[in-house]
């Protein structure tokens, strides 16, 4: 199949987000997902220096209606608009759609907006499913949440590769340490290995610190052509490559931890971007639960299969390590914006704007979401 070359034809030029930590401590049931997304978009427009009316594409994630969202932000005459579900895999899908739309001439400047008021309205990720949801098939067997499914996969991983329960501690400790350097993070205090091990189980063998946060927030990203990007306020962050592959069934759990889908992507991604895993300066790994970080490290060839639980130890994934991971604190410390905040953290790192958590000489960044729709991007300055 012939592929369209997207390398460096588009760039992220604007990013914006709400204050995750402040909203976590200030619940407001009247605060809507539209309001949160709109606040983030205003920040992204200001960040980019673009004229709002130059936006001709709008991709809405988690907000219930694209028509309502467009009206809220005053974008009535668009060339491209769509609505994506709130699942975390859609952060990557949305960026891919924006890139494809721009490269094929459907739009020139696309805004991706995400709004989530889940904490204020009491959302729980699990327990209640529609009859046609794949998660309902897991629930029949007691797997009543995505966390239970990942716990099941981690137990299998432990059996296959000799990992111990405490090997996950490094992932949780790393995100909390990075969150402590992020003034916008919900959790800004490091944890020790002892604190990790003493925390209660949520779905054994996963503990409290292995789980993402339920919180409110908005995130927005503005993508445009490489040519236009050069005329704007911020240094462009180019999309070097972006691919997806699926592992779709009537349940979330997979026997290979999405390894096959990620290998499919890796075989195309690094070649298209003309980089190798060893040339990646940092990785933003979707961590709805900490084991997915290990699955991703193996799936994309950062380490050998079955070794991530050992490879990640000893500071290797810390800010000053061989491969800094989830530099903002990720979903377990900064916020659970279902992948969107990880993307804008990658942009900040590549611009050199990450403050105390800045990775030295960051030029090439990697993002992935291991899920039934796996996707990954190479971003670079």
XYZ file of C-alpha atoms in Angstrom:
381
model
C 0.000 0.000 0.000
C 1.394 3.385 -0.983
C 1.730 5.762 1.951
C 1.498 9.543 1.917
C 4.694 11.094 3.203
C 3.781 13.356 6.140
C 7.292 13.884 7.453
C 7.795 17.450 8.676
C 4.893 18.789 6.614
C 2.977 19.857 9.713
C 3.882 21.342 13.072
C 2.358 21.973 16.470
C 2.366 25.736 16.948
C 0.120 26.336 19.940
C -0.570 24.556 23.228
C -2.781 25.400 26.163
C -4.127 23.837 29.317
C -5.988 24.666 32.484
C -4.469 24.493 35.963
C -4.880 20.825 36.825
C -3.739 21.036 40.434
C -5.953 23.973 41.339
C -9.042 22.355 39.806
C -8.377 19.080 41.605
C -8.773 20.913 44.900
C -11.652 23.125 43.772
C -14.581 21.017 42.617
C -17.373 22.703 40.692
C -20.303 20.665 39.361
C -21.335 23.622 37.215
C -17.991 23.610 35.373
C -18.590 22.045 31.969
C -16.239 20.202 29.657
C -16.978 22.879 27.035
C -15.792 25.633 29.372
C -12.584 23.758 30.177
C -11.828 23.052 26.520
C -12.543 26.669 25.581
C -10.188 28.000 28.261
C -7.449 25.700 26.968
C -8.056 26.777 23.367
C -7.799 30.454 24.298
C -4.463 29.711 25.954
C -3.278 27.802 22.863
C -4.286 30.653 20.548
C -2.437 33.129 22.749
C 0.562 30.795 22.855
C 0.722 30.495 19.065
C 0.006 34.129 18.219
C -2.391 32.953 15.520
C -5.604 34.757 14.630
C -8.515 32.644 15.862
C -10.264 33.029 12.535
C -7.349 31.285 10.809
C -8.511 28.046 12.446
C -10.456 26.127 9.801
C -10.495 22.709 11.441
C -11.840 21.690 14.854
C -11.482 18.230 16.422
C -13.386 17.873 19.685
C -12.516 15.139 22.168
C -14.738 14.124 25.106
C -16.959 17.204 24.827
C -20.413 15.838 23.935
C -21.212 17.957 20.856
C -18.945 19.450 18.189
C -21.720 21.908 17.275
C -21.960 23.179 20.838
C -18.162 23.297 21.156
C -17.815 25.295 17.929
C -20.448 27.743 19.113
C -18.801 28.174 22.516
C -15.469 29.115 20.933
C -16.993 31.135 18.094
C -15.815 28.996 15.178
C -18.920 28.755 13.014
C -17.550 28.373 9.485
C -15.093 25.503 9.383
C -13.770 23.300 6.603
C -13.274 20.343 8.931
C -15.019 19.351 12.151
C -15.492 16.109 14.036
C -16.164 14.620 17.424
C -14.087 11.849 19.032
C -14.909 9.760 22.075
C -13.180 10.404 25.364
C -11.006 7.283 25.520
C -7.298 7.938 25.867
C -6.310 6.408 22.555
C -8.094 9.307 20.861
C -5.369 11.810 21.788
C -3.101 10.173 19.257
C -5.898 9.585 16.768
C -6.886 13.264 16.903
C -3.363 14.427 16.125
C -3.169 11.959 13.229
C -6.481 13.222 11.845
C -5.254 16.807 12.081
C -2.041 15.943 10.238
C -3.877 13.999 7.517
C -6.382 16.799 7.024
C -3.633 19.374 6.587
C -1.423 17.238 4.337
C -4.370 16.392 2.062
C -5.577 19.998 1.882
C -8.823 19.565 3.831
C -7.749 22.293 6.258
C -4.742 24.502 6.939
C -4.927 25.057 10.697
C -6.598 22.531 13.004
C -7.379 22.943 16.698
C -7.712 19.836 18.856
C -9.709 20.588 22.002
C -10.293 18.310 24.985
C -12.452 18.995 28.033
C -12.909 16.757 31.074
C -14.959 17.632 34.170
C -14.897 14.064 35.461
C -13.817 14.716 39.039
C -16.393 17.417 39.697
C -19.291 15.334 38.356
C -18.154 12.141 40.071
C -17.045 10.028 37.119
C -15.699 6.549 37.803
C -13.826 4.598 35.180
C -15.500 1.255 35.647
C -18.464 -0.572 37.114
C -21.151 0.642 34.709
C -21.109 -0.170 30.999
C -23.520 0.021 28.107
C -24.586 -3.408 26.782
C -22.664 -2.960 23.531
C -19.434 -1.851 25.213
C -16.502 -4.269 24.916
C -15.856 -3.598 28.607
C -19.141 -5.331 29.427
C -17.596 -8.632 28.323
C -14.793 -8.163 30.847
C -17.281 -7.198 33.559
C -19.081 -10.548 33.318
C -15.919 -12.139 34.685
C -15.322 -9.620 37.423
C -13.019 -7.353 35.427
C -15.086 -4.285 36.218
C -12.624 -1.578 35.229
C -9.766 -0.954 32.805
C -7.453 -1.147 35.811
C -8.581 -4.685 36.523
C -7.809 -5.639 32.928
C -4.323 -4.146 33.132
C -3.797 -5.866 36.479
C -4.642 -9.130 34.748
C -2.082 -8.394 32.016
C 0.570 -7.430 34.557
C 0.016 -10.685 36.447
C 0.584 -12.585 33.191
C 3.694 -10.494 32.495
C 5.030 -11.352 35.966
C 4.474 -15.052 35.265
C 6.126 -14.972 31.840
C 9.140 -12.815 32.610
C 9.816 -13.193 36.321
C 8.882 -9.648 37.296
C 8.063 -8.930 40.934
C 5.357 -6.680 42.324
C 7.874 -4.128 43.526
C 9.386 -3.699 40.051
C 6.496 -1.326 39.213
C 7.548 1.011 42.017
C 10.143 2.707 39.799
C 7.441 3.848 37.365
C 5.248 5.330 40.095
C 8.194 6.910 41.888
C 9.464 8.461 38.659
C 6.189 10.162 37.766
C 5.777 11.496 41.306
C 9.344 12.841 41.260
C 8.665 14.594 37.939
C 5.329 15.905 39.174
C 7.161 17.494 42.107
C 8.976 19.676 39.553
C 5.754 20.667 37.781
C 3.816 23.547 39.360
C 0.702 22.551 37.406
C 0.634 18.940 38.611
C -2.046 17.555 40.896
C 0.495 15.652 42.999
C 3.717 17.505 43.737
C 5.334 15.301 46.343
C 7.763 12.439 45.629
C 7.065 9.011 47.087
C 9.464 6.368 48.379
C 9.510 2.694 47.499
C 8.266 1.943 50.990
C 5.294 4.263 50.539
C 4.519 2.606 47.221
C 4.576 -0.903 48.720
C 2.530 0.100 51.745
C -0.282 1.541 49.618
C -3.466 -0.516 49.365
C -4.277 -2.731 46.420
C -6.921 -1.476 44.002
C -6.855 -4.512 41.699
C -4.109 -6.835 42.893
C -1.224 -6.709 42.012
C -1.795 -3.006 41.178
C -1.688 -0.568 44.073
C -3.005 2.940 44.600
C 0.048 4.622 43.061
C -0.249 2.498 39.907
C -3.517 4.216 38.981
C -4.173 7.421 37.065
C -5.985 10.396 38.559
C -9.611 11.367 38.051
C -9.552 15.136 37.646
C -10.911 18.129 35.740
C -9.117 19.992 33.017
C -8.852 21.183 29.454
C -6.107 20.821 26.852
C -5.781 22.291 23.370
C -3.280 21.833 20.563
C -3.044 23.830 17.333
C -1.511 22.178 14.267
C -0.746 23.858 10.941
C 1.461 23.597 7.873
C 5.223 23.697 8.232
C 5.288 26.844 6.104
C 2.779 28.730 8.226
C 4.448 27.498 11.416
C 7.609 29.410 10.548
C 5.706 32.719 10.627
C 4.214 32.288 14.095
C 5.188 33.146 17.644
C 6.646 29.875 18.912
C 9.401 27.626 17.530
C 7.627 24.907 15.519
C 7.500 21.338 16.775
C 7.341 19.123 13.709
C 5.501 15.826 13.368
C 8.155 13.552 11.892
C 5.953 10.452 11.730
C 2.703 9.092 13.154
C 1.124 5.645 12.844
C -1.590 3.454 14.353
C -2.315 -0.269 14.587
C -5.131 -2.069 16.364
C -5.789 -5.069 18.569
C -9.580 -5.049 18.648
C -11.683 -7.615 20.506
C -14.716 -7.671 22.783
C -12.470 -7.148 25.789
C -9.563 -4.911 26.825
C -7.081 -7.536 27.976
C -4.560 -8.861 25.458
C -2.254 -11.862 25.775
C 0.739 -9.993 24.330
C 0.219 -6.613 26.052
C -0.364 -4.912 22.661
C 3.155 -5.958 21.645
C 2.171 -7.019 18.128
C 0.369 -3.760 17.373
C 3.244 -1.692 18.728
C 5.793 -3.664 16.729
C 3.714 -3.005 13.606
C 3.891 0.719 14.326
C 7.571 0.694 15.299
C 8.507 -0.964 12.017
C 7.099 2.014 10.132
C 7.458 4.892 12.584
C 11.201 5.072 13.122
C 11.958 4.461 9.470
C 9.564 7.204 8.339
C 11.027 9.699 10.810
C 14.599 8.560 10.082
C 15.461 8.071 13.741
C 16.198 5.059 15.928
C 14.912 4.404 19.451
C 18.385 5.242 20.778
C 18.096 8.742 19.271
C 14.884 9.570 21.168
C 15.606 12.103 23.916
C 12.470 11.482 26.004
C 9.305 9.390 25.890
C 5.761 10.286 26.897
C 4.172 6.886 27.553
C 0.434 6.711 28.150
C 0.135 5.596 31.768
C -3.473 5.096 32.708
C -1.789 2.415 34.840
C 1.938 2.010 35.424
C 2.416 -1.357 33.600
C 1.634 0.269 30.250
C 4.939 2.123 30.498
C 6.810 -1.201 30.555
C 4.659 -2.609 27.736
C 5.510 0.438 25.595
C 9.247 0.323 26.289
C 9.328 -3.224 24.936
C 6.831 -2.753 22.129
C 8.860 0.013 20.491
C 12.268 -1.531 20.987
C 13.685 0.674 23.710
C 14.580 -2.573 25.451
C 14.263 -6.299 24.765
C 10.945 -8.067 25.220
C 10.405 -9.211 28.794
C 13.144 -6.979 30.237
C 11.489 -3.587 30.872
C 10.888 -4.406 34.545
C 14.675 -4.641 34.948
C 15.754 -2.143 32.273
C 13.820 0.758 33.843
C 15.545 0.477 37.215
C 18.499 2.474 38.494
C 17.512 5.912 37.222
C 17.347 4.968 33.553
C 13.908 6.612 33.062
C 14.584 9.631 35.317
C 14.927 13.181 33.988
C 18.708 12.813 33.799
C 18.597 9.173 32.725
C 19.122 7.395 29.426
C 15.457 7.788 28.448
C 13.458 10.268 30.536
C 9.855 9.065 30.759
C 6.691 11.089 31.463
C 8.587 14.217 32.322
C 5.550 16.203 33.538
C 4.444 13.530 36.000
C 2.187 11.769 33.522
C -1.278 10.500 34.285
C -0.361 9.340 37.783
C 0.985 12.683 39.025
C 0.292 15.632 36.689
C -3.248 14.892 35.483
C -5.341 12.370 33.614
C -6.095 14.254 30.436
C -6.186 10.979 28.488
C -3.000 11.559 26.508
C -3.507 15.195 25.537
C -1.380 16.665 28.333
C 1.428 14.243 27.478
C 1.467 15.651 23.951
C 1.787 19.253 25.067
C 4.481 18.255 27.561
C 6.419 16.858 24.610
C 6.027 20.227 22.870
C 7.284 22.110 25.924
C 10.312 19.844 26.160
C 11.178 20.347 22.485
C 10.784 24.115 22.822
C 13.024 24.109 25.903
C 10.168 25.499 28.024
C 9.767 22.788 30.685
C 11.486 24.677 33.487
C 12.920 22.609 36.317
C 11.991 19.358 34.579
C 13.615 20.260 31.252
C 15.513 17.426 29.579
C 18.915 18.682 28.478
C 19.306 19.173 24.707
C 15.911 17.619 23.915
C 15.521 17.453 20.134
C 13.492 14.279 19.464
C 10.431 13.215 21.437
C 8.249 10.107 21.371
C 4.604 9.615 22.352
C 2.538 6.449 22.430
C -0.688 5.021 23.793
C -0.701 1.211 24.149
C -4.405 0.371 23.822
C -6.843 -1.391 21.479
C -5.987 1.435 19.071
C -2.239 1.833 19.538
C -0.718 4.985 18.140
C 2.653 6.693 18.290
C 4.338 9.866 17.067
C 7.851 11.135 16.607
C 8.005 14.862 17.309
C 11.100 17.015 16.888
C 12.268 20.592 17.040
